[in-house]
Amino acid sequence: MELENLLGDELLDWLQGDSAGTEIDAILTAAIDDYENVRGELHNLQSVPEPNRDGSAPQTSSSLSASSNSRPFAPVKTDTEIELARAKGVPKKTQEDTKYCVNLWDAWTRYRLETTGATIKPLSKLSRKELQHWLTRFVLEVRKKDGSQFSPNSLHHICCGLMRYLRWNGHAAFH
């Protein structure tokens, strides 16, 4: 079976470095994910307005004039509030799946070290070029616990979990 059939054109393009369209998709997907995760949680958090640049107290919604034609917006959120909402917004199953994928990567890197002596940096520390190099090998070498191959859908799921981990941890390939 050809590699293209196993992985899908989009994943193969990303692995081989032809990722201009895919990278943009990943950036947009990350922005949409952040929006959806934060949107549902922010209305439950009590806002603590940040001071203005000049040190003065920020203008609150109650201090805006009623005759203002401005659009209604939620109170300004602090970075802490956003991080809290983001953490609450990720479903537990997604967190567990991501952890499984990263643990699978870590087990594979230990296997690589034992069998070839190749030391692979932690996933979040790999450069874009190193990530492409090692992720290609990972996809071709990773196996289930019983030694059988993962299905193409499972490989795609595992790669998505690794990319999600990288995005959550601020990897340069996703910013």
Coordinates of C-alpha atoms in Angstrom, one line a residue:
M1 CA 0.0 0.0 0.0
E2 CA 1.5 3.4 -0.9
L3 CA 2.4 5.9 1.8
E4 CA 0.0 8.4 0.3
N5 CA -2.9 6.0 0.8
L6 CA -1.9 5.2 4.4
L7 CA -1.5 8.8 5.6
G8 CA -3.6 11.0 3.3
D9 CA -2.2 13.8 1.1
E10 CA -2.5 16.5 3.7
L11 CA -0.6 14.7 6.4
L12 CA 2.0 13.5 3.9
D13 CA 2.5 17.0 2.6
W14 CA 3.0 18.3 6.2
L15 CA 5.5 15.4 7.0
Q16 CA 7.5 16.2 3.8
G17 CA 7.6 19.9 4.4
D18 CA 5.1 21.1 1.8
S19 CA 2.9 22.6 4.5
A20 CA 2.1 26.2 3.5
G21 CA -1.7 25.5 3.2
T22 CA -1.7 23.0 6.1
E23 CA 0.2 25.4 8.4
I24 CA -2.4 28.1 7.7
D25 CA -5.1 25.6 8.4
A26 CA -3.4 24.7 11.7
I27 CA -3.1 28.3 12.7
L28 CA -6.8 29.0 11.9
T29 CA -7.9 25.8 13.6
A30 CA -5.9 26.8 16.7
A31 CA -7.6 30.2 16.7
I32 CA -11.0 28.7 16.4
D33 CA -10.3 26.1 19.1
D34 CA -9.2 28.9 21.4
Y35 CA -12.3 30.9 20.7
E36 CA -14.6 28.0 21.3
N37 CA -12.8 26.9 24.4
V38 CA -12.7 30.3 25.9
R39 CA -16.1 31.5 24.8
G40 CA -18.1 29.2 27.0
E41 CA -16.0 29.8 30.1
L42 CA -15.4 33.5 30.1
H43 CA -18.9 34.6 31.1
N44 CA -18.6 32.6 34.3
L45 CA -15.4 34.3 35.4
Q46 CA -15.4 37.6 37.3
S47 CA -13.4 40.2 35.4
V48 CA -10.6 42.1 37.0
P49 CA -9.9 45.0 34.7
E50 CA -6.3 45.8 33.9
P51 CA -5.2 49.4 34.4
N52 CA -4.7 51.6 31.4
R53 CA -1.2 52.2 30.1
D54 CA -1.1 55.6 31.9
G55 CA -2.0 53.9 35.2
S56 CA -5.5 55.3 35.4
A57 CA -8.5 53.1 36.2
P58 CA -10.0 51.4 33.2
Q59 CA -13.4 52.5 31.9
T60 CA -16.0 49.9 32.9
S61 CA -19.2 49.1 31.1
S62 CA -21.1 51.1 33.8
S63 CA -19.1 54.2 33.1
L64 CA -19.8 54.1 29.3
S65 CA -22.6 56.4 28.3
A66 CA -25.9 54.9 27.6
S67 CA -26.2 56.9 24.4
S68 CA -22.9 55.4 23.0
N69 CA -23.3 53.7 19.7
S70 CA -20.5 51.2 20.5
R71 CA -21.2 47.5 20.3
P72 CA -21.7 45.6 23.5
F73 CA -18.7 43.6 24.4
A74 CA -17.8 41.4 27.4
P75 CA -15.5 43.0 30.0
V76 CA -11.8 42.8 29.1
K77 CA -10.2 39.6 30.3
T78 CA -6.8 39.2 31.9
D79 CA -4.3 36.7 30.7
T80 CA -5.0 34.6 33.9
E81 CA -8.7 34.5 33.1
I82 CA -8.0 33.4 29.6
E83 CA -5.6 30.6 30.6
L84 CA -8.1 29.4 33.2
A85 CA -11.0 29.4 30.7
R86 CA -8.8 27.6 28.1
A87 CA -7.8 24.9 30.6
K88 CA -11.5 24.4 31.6
G89 CA -12.6 24.4 28.0
V90 CA -10.5 21.3 26.9
P91 CA -12.6 18.2 27.4
K92 CA -11.1 15.5 29.7
K93 CA -11.1 12.9 26.9
T94 CA -9.1 15.3 24.6
Q95 CA -6.6 15.8 27.4
E96 CA -6.3 12.0 27.9
D97 CA -6.0 11.4 24.1
T98 CA -3.2 14.0 23.9
K99 CA -1.4 12.4 26.8
Y100 CA -1.6 9.0 25.2
C101 CA -0.1 10.3 22.0
V102 CA 2.7 12.0 23.8
N103 CA 3.4 8.9 25.9
L104 CA 3.5 6.9 22.7
W105 CA 6.0 9.3 21.2
D106 CA 8.1 9.1 24.4
A107 CA 8.1 5.3 24.4
W108 CA 9.1 5.4 20.7
T109 CA 12.0 7.8 21.5
R110 CA 13.2 5.4 24.3
Y111 CA 13.0 2.5 21.9
R112 CA 15.0 4.4 19.3
L113 CA 17.7 5.2 21.9
E114 CA 17.9 1.6 23.0
T115 CA 18.1 0.1 19.4
T116 CA 20.0 2.8 17.5
G117 CA 21.6 5.0 20.1
A118 CA 19.8 8.0 18.6
T119 CA 19.0 10.6 21.2
I120 CA 15.9 12.6 20.3
K121 CA 15.1 15.8 22.0
P122 CA 11.8 16.2 23.8
L123 CA 8.9 16.8 21.4
S124 CA 8.4 20.4 22.4
K125 CA 12.1 21.2 21.9
L126 CA 12.4 19.9 18.3
S127 CA 12.9 22.5 15.6
R128 CA 10.5 22.4 12.6
K129 CA 13.1 20.5 10.5
E130 CA 13.8 18.0 13.3
L131 CA 10.1 17.5 13.9
Q132 CA 9.5 16.7 10.2
H133 CA 12.5 14.3 10.2
W134 CA 11.5 12.4 13.4
L135 CA 7.7 12.5 12.9
T136 CA 8.1 10.7 9.5
R137 CA 10.1 7.9 11.1
F138 CA 7.7 7.7 14.1
V139 CA 4.7 7.3 11.8
L140 CA 6.5 4.5 9.8
E141 CA 7.8 2.7 12.9
V142 CA 5.2 3.0 15.6
R143 CA 3.2 -0.1 16.4
K144 CA 0.5 -1.3 18.8
K145 CA 1.4 -3.1 21.9
D146 CA 0.8 -6.4 20.1
G147 CA 3.3 -5.4 17.3
S148 CA 0.6 -4.9 14.7
Q149 CA 0.4 -1.7 12.6
F150 CA -2.0 1.1 13.5
S151 CA -4.7 1.8 11.0
P152 CA -4.4 5.0 8.9
N153 CA -7.1 6.6 10.9
S154 CA -5.3 5.8 14.1
L155 CA -2.0 7.2 12.8
H156 CA -3.8 10.4 11.8
H157 CA -5.4 10.6 15.3
I158 CA -2.0 10.1 16.9
C159 CA -0.4 12.8 14.7
C160 CA -3.3 15.2 15.5
G161 CA -2.7 14.5 19.3
L162 CA 1.0 15.3 18.9
M163 CA 0.3 18.5 16.9
R164 CA -2.3 19.5 19.6
Y165 CA 0.3 19.0 22.3
L166 CA 2.8 21.1 20.3
R167 CA 0.2 23.9 19.8
W168 CA -0.8 23.9 23.5
N169 CA 2.9 24.2 24.4
G170 CA 3.6 27.1 22.1
H171 CA 5.8 25.3 19.5
A172 CA 7.1 27.6 16.8
A173 CA 5.6 25.6 13.9
F174 CA 2.2 26.6 15.2
H175 CA 2.8 30.3 15.8

